[in-house]
Coordinates of C-alpha atoms and ligand atoms in Angstrom, one line a residue:
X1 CA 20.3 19.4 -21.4
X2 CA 16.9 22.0 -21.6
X3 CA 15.0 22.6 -19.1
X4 CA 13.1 19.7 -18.3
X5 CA 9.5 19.1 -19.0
X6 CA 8.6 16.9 -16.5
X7 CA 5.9 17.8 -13.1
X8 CA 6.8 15.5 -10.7
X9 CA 4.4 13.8 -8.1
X10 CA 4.7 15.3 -4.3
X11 CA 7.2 17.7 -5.6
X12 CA 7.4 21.1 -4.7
X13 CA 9.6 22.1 -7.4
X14 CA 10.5 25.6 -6.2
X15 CA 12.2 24.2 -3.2
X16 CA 13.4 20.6 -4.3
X17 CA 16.8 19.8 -5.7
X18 CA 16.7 18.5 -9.3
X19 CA 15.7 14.8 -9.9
X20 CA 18.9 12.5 -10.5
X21 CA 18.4 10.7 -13.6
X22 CA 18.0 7.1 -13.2
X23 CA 19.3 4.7 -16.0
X24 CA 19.3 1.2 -14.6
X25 CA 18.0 -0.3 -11.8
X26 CA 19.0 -3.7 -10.2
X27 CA 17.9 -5.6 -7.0
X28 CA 18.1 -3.5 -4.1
X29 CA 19.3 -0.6 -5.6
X30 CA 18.7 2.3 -9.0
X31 CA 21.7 3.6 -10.6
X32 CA 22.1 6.7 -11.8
X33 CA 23.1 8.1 -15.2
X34 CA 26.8 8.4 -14.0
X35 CA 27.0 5.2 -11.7
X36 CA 26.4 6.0 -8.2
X37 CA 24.5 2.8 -6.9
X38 CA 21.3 3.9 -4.6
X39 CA 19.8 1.5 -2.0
X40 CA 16.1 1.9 -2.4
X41 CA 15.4 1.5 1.0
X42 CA 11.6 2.6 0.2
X43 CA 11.4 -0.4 -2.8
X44 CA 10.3 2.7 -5.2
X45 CA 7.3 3.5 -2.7
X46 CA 6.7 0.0 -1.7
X47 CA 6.2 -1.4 -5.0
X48 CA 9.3 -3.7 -5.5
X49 CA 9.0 -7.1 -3.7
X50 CA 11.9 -9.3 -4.6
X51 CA 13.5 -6.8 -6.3
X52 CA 14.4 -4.6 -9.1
X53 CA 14.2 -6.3 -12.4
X54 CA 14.1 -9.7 -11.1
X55 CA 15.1 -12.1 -14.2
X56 CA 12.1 -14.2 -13.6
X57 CA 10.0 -11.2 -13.8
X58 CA 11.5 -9.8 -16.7
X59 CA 11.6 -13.1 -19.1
X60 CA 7.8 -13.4 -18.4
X61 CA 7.4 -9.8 -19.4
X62 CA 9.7 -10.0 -22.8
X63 CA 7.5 -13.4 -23.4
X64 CA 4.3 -12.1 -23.2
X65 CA 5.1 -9.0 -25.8
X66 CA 5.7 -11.6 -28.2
X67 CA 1.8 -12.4 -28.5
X68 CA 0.0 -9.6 -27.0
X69 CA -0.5 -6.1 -26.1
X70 CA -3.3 -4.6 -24.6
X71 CA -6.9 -5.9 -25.5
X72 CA -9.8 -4.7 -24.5
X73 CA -11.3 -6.5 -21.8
X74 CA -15.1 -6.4 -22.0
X75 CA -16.5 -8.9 -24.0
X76 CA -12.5 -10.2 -24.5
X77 CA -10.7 -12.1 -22.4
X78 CA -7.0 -13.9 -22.4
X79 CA -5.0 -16.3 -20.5
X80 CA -2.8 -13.8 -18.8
X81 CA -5.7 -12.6 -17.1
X82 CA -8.1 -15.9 -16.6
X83 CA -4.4 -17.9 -14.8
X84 CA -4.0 -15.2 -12.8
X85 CA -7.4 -14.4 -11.5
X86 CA -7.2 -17.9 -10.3
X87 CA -4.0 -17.7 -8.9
X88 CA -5.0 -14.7 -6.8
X89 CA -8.5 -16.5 -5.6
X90 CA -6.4 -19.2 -4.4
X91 CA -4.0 -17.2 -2.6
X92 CA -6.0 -14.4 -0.7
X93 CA -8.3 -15.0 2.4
X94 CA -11.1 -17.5 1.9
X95 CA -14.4 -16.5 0.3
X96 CA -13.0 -14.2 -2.0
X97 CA -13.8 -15.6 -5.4
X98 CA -13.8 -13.0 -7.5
X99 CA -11.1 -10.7 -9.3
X100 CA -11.7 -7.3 -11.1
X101 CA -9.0 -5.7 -12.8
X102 CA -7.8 -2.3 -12.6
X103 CA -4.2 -0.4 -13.1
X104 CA -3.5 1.7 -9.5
X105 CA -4.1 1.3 -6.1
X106 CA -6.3 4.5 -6.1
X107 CA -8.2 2.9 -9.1
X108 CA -8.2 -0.4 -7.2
X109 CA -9.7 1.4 -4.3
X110 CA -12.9 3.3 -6.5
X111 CA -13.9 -0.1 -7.4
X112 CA -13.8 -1.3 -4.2
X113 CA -15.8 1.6 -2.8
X114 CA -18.4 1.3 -6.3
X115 CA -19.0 -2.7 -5.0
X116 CA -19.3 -1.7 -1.8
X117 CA -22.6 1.1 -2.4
X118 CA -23.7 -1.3 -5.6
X119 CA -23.8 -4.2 -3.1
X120 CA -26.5 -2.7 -0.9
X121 CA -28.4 -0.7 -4.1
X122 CA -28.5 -3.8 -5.9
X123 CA -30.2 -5.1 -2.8
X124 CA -32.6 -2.7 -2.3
X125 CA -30.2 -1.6 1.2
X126 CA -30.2 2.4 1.0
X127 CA -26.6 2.5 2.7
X128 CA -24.3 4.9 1.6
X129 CA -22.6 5.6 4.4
X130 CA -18.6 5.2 4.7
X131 CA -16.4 4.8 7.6
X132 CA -12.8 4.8 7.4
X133 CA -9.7 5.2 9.9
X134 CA -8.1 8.1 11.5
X135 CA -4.9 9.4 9.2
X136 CA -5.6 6.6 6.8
X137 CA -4.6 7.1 3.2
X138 CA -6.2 4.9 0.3
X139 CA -5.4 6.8 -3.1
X140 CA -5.4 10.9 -5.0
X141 CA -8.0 10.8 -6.4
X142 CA -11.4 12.7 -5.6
X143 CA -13.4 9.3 -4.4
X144 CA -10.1 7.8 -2.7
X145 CA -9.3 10.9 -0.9
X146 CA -12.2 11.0 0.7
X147 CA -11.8 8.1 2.5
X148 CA -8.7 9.4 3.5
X149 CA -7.1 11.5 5.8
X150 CA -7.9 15.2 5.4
X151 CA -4.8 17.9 5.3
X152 CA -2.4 20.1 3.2
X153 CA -2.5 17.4 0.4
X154 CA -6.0 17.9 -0.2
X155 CA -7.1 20.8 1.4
X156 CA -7.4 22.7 -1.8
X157 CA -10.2 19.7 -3.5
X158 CA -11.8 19.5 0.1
X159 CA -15.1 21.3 -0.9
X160 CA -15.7 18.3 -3.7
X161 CA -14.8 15.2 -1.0
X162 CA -17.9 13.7 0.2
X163 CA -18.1 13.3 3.8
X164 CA -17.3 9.8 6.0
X165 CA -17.5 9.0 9.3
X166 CA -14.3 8.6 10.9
X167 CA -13.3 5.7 14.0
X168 CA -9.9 7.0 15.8
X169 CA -6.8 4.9 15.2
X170 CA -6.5 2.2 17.9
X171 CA -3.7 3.5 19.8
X172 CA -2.9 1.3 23.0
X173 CA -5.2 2.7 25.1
X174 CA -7.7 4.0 23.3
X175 CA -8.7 0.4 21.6
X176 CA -12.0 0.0 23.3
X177 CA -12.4 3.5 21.5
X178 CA -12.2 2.8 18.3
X179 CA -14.0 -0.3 18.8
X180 CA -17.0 1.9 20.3
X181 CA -16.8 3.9 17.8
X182 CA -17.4 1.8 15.4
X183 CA -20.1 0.1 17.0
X184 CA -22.0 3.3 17.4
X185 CA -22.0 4.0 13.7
X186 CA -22.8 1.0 12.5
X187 CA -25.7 0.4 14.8
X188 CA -28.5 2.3 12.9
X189 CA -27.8 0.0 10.0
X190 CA -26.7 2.4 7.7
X191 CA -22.6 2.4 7.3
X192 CA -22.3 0.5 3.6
X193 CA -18.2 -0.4 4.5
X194 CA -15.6 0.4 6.6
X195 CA -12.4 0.5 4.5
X196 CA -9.1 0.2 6.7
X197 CA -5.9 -0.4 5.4
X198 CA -4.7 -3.6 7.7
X199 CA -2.1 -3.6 10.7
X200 CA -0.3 -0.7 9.3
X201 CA -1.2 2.7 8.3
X202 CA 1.5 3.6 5.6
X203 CA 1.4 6.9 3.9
X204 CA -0.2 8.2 7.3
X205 CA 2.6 7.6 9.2
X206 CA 3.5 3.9 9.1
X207 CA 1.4 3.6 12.0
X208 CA 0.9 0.2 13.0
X209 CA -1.9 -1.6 14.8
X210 CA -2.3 -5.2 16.4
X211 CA -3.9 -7.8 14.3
X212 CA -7.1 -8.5 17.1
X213 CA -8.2 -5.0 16.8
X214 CA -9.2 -5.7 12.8
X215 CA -10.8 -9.2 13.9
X216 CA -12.7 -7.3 16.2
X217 CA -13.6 -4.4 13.6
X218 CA -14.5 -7.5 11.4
X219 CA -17.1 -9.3 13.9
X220 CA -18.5 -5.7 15.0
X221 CA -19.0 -5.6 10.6
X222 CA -20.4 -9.0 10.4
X223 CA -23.3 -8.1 13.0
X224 CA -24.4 -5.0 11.4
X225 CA -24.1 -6.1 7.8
X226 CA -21.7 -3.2 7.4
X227 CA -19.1 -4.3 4.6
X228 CA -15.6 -4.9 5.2
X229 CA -12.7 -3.4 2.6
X230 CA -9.4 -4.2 3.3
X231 CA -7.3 -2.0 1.3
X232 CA -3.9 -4.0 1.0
X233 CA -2.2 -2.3 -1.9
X234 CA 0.7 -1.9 0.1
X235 CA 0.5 -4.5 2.9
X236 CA -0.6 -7.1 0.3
X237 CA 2.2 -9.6 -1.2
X238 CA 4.5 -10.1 2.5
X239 CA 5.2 -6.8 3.4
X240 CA 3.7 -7.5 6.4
X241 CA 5.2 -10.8 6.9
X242 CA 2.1 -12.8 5.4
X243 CA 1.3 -13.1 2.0
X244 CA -1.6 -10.7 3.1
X245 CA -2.4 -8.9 6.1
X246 CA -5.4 -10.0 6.8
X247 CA -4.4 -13.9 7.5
X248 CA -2.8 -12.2 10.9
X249 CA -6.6 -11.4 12.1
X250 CA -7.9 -14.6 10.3
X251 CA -9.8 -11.9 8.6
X252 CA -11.7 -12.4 5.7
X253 CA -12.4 -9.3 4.3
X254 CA -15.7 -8.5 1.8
X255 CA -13.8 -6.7 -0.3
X256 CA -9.7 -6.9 -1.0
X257 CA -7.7 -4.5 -3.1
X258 CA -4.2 -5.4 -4.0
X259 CA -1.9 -3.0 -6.5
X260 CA 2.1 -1.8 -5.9
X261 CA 3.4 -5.5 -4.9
X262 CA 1.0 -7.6 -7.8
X263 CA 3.4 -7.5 -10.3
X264 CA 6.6 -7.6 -7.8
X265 CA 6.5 -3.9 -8.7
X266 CA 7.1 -4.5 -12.3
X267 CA 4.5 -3.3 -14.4
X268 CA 1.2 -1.0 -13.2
X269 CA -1.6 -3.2 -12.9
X270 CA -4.2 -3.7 -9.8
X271 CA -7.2 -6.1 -8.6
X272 CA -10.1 -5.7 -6.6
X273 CA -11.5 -9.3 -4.6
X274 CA -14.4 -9.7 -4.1
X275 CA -16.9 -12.2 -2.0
X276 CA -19.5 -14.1 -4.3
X277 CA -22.5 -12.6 -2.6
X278 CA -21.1 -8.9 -4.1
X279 CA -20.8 -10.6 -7.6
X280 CA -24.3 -12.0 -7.0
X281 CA -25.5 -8.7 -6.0
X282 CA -24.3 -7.4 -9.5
X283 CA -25.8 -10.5 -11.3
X284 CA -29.2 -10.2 -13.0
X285 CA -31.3 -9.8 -16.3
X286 CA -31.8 -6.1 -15.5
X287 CA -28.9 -4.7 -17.3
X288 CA -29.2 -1.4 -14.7
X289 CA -27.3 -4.1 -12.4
X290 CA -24.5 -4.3 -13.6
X291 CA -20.6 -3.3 -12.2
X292 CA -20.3 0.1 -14.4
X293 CA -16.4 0.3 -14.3
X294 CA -13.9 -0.1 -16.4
X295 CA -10.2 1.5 -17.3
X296 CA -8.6 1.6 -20.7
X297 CA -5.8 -1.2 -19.6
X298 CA -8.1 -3.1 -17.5
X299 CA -5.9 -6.7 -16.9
X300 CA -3.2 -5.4 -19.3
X301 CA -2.0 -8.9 -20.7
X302 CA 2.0 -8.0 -19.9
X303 CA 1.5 -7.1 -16.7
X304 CA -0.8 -9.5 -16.0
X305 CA 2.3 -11.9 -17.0
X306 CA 4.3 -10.1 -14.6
X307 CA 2.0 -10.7 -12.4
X308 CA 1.7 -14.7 -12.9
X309 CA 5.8 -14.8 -12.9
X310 CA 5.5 -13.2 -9.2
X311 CA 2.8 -15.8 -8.0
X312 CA 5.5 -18.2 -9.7
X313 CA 8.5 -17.0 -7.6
X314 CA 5.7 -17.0 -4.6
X315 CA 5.3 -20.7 -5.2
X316 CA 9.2 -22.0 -6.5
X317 CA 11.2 -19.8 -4.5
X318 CA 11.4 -19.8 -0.6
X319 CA 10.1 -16.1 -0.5
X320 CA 7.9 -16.7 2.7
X321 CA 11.2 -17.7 4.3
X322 CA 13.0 -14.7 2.8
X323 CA 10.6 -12.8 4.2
X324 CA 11.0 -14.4 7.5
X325 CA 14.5 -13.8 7.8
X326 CA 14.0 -10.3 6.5
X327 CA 11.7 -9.2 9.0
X328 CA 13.9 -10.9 12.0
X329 CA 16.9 -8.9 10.7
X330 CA 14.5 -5.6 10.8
X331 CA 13.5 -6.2 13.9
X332 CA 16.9 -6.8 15.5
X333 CA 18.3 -4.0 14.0
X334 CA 15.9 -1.4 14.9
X335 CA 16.4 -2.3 18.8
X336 CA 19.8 -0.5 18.7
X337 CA 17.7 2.5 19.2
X338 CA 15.6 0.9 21.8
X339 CA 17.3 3.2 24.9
X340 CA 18.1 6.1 22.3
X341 CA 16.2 9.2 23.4
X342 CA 16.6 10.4 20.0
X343 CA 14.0 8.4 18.5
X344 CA 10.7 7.1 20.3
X345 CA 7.5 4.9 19.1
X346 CA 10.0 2.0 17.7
X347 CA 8.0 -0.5 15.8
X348 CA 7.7 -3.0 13.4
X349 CA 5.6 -5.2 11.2
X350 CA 7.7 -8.0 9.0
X351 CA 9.5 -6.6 6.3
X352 CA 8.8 -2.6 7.7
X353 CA 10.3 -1.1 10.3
X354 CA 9.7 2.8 11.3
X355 CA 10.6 5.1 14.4
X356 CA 10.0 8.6 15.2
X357 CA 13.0 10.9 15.2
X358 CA 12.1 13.2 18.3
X359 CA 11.9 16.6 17.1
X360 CA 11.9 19.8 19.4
X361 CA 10.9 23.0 17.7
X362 CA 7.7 23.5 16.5
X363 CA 7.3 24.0 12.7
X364 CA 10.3 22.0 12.3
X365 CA 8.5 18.8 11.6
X366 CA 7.4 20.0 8.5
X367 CA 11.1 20.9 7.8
X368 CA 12.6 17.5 8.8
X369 CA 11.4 15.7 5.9
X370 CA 13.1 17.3 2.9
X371 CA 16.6 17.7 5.1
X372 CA 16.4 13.9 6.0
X373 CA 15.8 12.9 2.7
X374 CA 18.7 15.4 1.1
X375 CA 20.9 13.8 3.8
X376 CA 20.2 10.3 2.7
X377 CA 20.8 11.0 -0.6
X378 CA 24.1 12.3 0.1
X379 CA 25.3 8.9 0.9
X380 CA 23.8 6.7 -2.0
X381 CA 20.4 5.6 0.4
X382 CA 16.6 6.3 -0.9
X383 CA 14.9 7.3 2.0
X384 CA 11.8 9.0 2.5
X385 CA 10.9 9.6 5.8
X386 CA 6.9 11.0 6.6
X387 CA 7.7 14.3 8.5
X388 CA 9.8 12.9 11.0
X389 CA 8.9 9.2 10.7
X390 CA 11.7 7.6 9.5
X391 CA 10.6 4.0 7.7
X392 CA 12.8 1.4 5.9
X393 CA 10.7 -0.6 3.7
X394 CA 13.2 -2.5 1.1
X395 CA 12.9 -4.8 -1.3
X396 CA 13.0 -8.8 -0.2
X397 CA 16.5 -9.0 -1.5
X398 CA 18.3 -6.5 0.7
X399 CA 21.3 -7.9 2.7
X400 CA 22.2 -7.4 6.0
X401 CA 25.0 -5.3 5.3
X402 CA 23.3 -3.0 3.3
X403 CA 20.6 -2.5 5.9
X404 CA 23.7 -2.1 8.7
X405 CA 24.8 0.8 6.6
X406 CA 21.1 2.1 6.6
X407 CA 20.5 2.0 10.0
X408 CA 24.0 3.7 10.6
X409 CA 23.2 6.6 7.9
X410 CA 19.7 6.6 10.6
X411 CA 22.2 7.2 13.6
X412 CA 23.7 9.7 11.8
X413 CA 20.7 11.4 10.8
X414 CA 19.5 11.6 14.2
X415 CA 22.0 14.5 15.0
X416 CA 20.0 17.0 11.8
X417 CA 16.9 17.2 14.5
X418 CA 18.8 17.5 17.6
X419 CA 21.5 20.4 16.8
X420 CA 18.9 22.9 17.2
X421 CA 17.9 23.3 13.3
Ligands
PLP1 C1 -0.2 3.6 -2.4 C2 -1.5 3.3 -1.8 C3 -2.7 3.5 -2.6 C4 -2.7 4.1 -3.9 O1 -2.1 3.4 -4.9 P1 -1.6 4.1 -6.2 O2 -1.1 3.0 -7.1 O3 -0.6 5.1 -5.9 O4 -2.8 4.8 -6.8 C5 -3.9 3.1 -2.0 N1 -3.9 2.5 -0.7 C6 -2.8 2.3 0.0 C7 -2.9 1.7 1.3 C8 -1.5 2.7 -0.5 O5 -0.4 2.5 0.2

């Protein structure tokens, strides 16, 4: 074969072993060209749900191309789109009535953030402030990585991010901080939204947070008029062990922006929820009013099917109580590292689990990563650990046995950071 073309996302191609070539995927696992059977333990970065390929999924997809591709979606619409915007109204928090299409999380996020500063323009409310979280992460692009933690992965675009104010992760202990925080910000009247990604923090760490510390962030919102954005493109769809986040906090968020699971991980497509008073805000005769946003595929008609198939298997197949189960197992399986002074900050939220492989030298952490993920490899498991967080994020189909073997390769893997380097 030539040299291939291809530039690979978060790939530092001087260092980084050649991609295997992947030729099928099924279930929990991607195959490659010559067989070997990989347990994506990381669901493709936490966009598979029920699993790879699920028939369901792809029947719905094969039906749709039979009547449509893509159509443009101002001035058009379809069914795909119109049964699935209801679907999703029905199913998220309360009070959020309407659904605006994009095709990423990042994208998902920029219309979140647009609603958020059109909201208060449109209502004659000069707020333009945003707050977000300590080592969150919402999106790469310019907009979405502002509102995201700053470091090596942007460090190089960081004279174009606009600036935000920041509230500090609510560790225990430092709660009443954050909340503080927040307060203080918010109390000149001026903070648009606070954008959080809910309970757990992924790309920054899988950090995880109790559900009363967002209520709180919520009522603190409510009193100032301050917006609240809950980005759940990877939370969203049971991940967390609800069908959203957010229902852990009885939270209903202003804004809600749901991506990687919508389509069980099928196809690219996103939505952004919104409250009616946002839509309102948007609604009038003067045209200067309206939502300016759109991308190409806006509610792409096949993966908007893909998407309706998912709500389906949401609604005919017990995946709440697959999700149960799954997050039970998790967590009973993780506490065989409960005494091991390998690891520390054990933790888990439904379907995720993640722990902290303890590292000694300094500089290593940055290290750790690529070896762990190498190491995996080796023995047919897609892990991807965050430095030296190690997180197992599969999809809704993964056995127990499979994740025995996972947690085993983890035990193993524990020996790469203690033998000195
Ligand atoms: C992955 C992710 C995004 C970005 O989604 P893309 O589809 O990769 O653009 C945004 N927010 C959160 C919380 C994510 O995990």
């Amino acid at each position: 074969m030539s040299r291939s073309a291809v530039w690979h996302p978060f790939t530092q191609h001087a260092t980084e072993p050649a991609a295997p070539l992947i030729a099928r995927t099924e279930g929990a696992y991607v195959e490659t060209a010559d067989g070997k059977r990989i347990l994506d333990a990381i669901s493709s970065w936490w966009v598979i749900t029920h699993g790879h390929r699920h028939p369901k999924i792809v029947e719905a997809i094969r039906n749709a191309t039979e009547t449509l591709d893509q159509v443009i979606f101002a001035g058009l619409t379809h069914e795909p789109a119109e049964q699935l915007a209801s679907a999703l109204v029905e199913m998220a928090p309360a009070g959020l009535d309407w659904v605006f299409y994009s095709d990423s999380g990042s994208t998902s996020v920029e219309v979140a953030l647009k609603m958020a500063l059109g909201f208060h323009r449109n209502n004659g409310d000069a707020r333009t402030r945003l707050v977000v979280m300590e080592h969150s992460y919402h999106g790469d692009t310019i907009g979405t990585m502002s509102v995201g933690a700053r470091g090596v992965f942007n460090a190089a675009y960081d004279p174009l991010l606009f600036e935000v104010d920041t509230i500090p992760f609510p560790a225990p202990g430092r709660e009443q901080e954050t909340l503080d925080r927040f307060e203080a910000l918010t109390r000149d009247g001026k903070a648009a939204a606070l954008i959080v990604e809910p309970l757990v923090l992924g790309a920054g760490g899988m950090l995880m947070y109790p559900a009363q510390r967002l209520t709180e962030l919520k009522q603190i919102a409510e009193r100032s008029g301050t917006l609240l954005i809950a980005d759940e493109v990877m939370t969203g769809w049971g991940r967390t062990g609800t069908m959203f986040a957010c229902e852990q906090a009885g939270v209903s968020p202003d804004i809600l922006c749901t991506s990687k699971g919508l389509t069980g991980g099928s196809m690219p497509l996103a939505a952004t929820l919104a409250t009616e008073a946002i839509f309102q805000a948007h609604l009038s005769t003067d045209r200067a009013k309206t939502f300016f946003h759109s991308s190409s595929y806006t509610a792409n008609p096949i993966a908007c099917a893909a998407a309706l198939a998912n709500v389906a298997l949401w609604r005919d197949e017990p995946v709440a109580e697959r999700v149960a189960a799954l997050s039970r197992m998790q967590a009973d399986k993780l506490a065989r590292f409960r005494n091991d002074e390998r690891f520390e900050n054990l933790r888990t939220a439904g379907t995720i689990s993640a722990l902290d492989l303890r590292v000694g030298k300094a500089g290593y952490l940055a290290e750790v990563g690529p070896k762990l993920r190498a190491f995996f490899l080796e023995r047919d498991l897609l892990v991807r650990p965050l430095g030296n967080v190690i997180y197992v994020l599969p999809p809704y189909c993964v056995t127990s046995g499979e994740l025995d073997r996972l947690y085993d390769a983890v035990d193993e893997a524990a020996e790469l950071a203690g033998g000195g380097g």
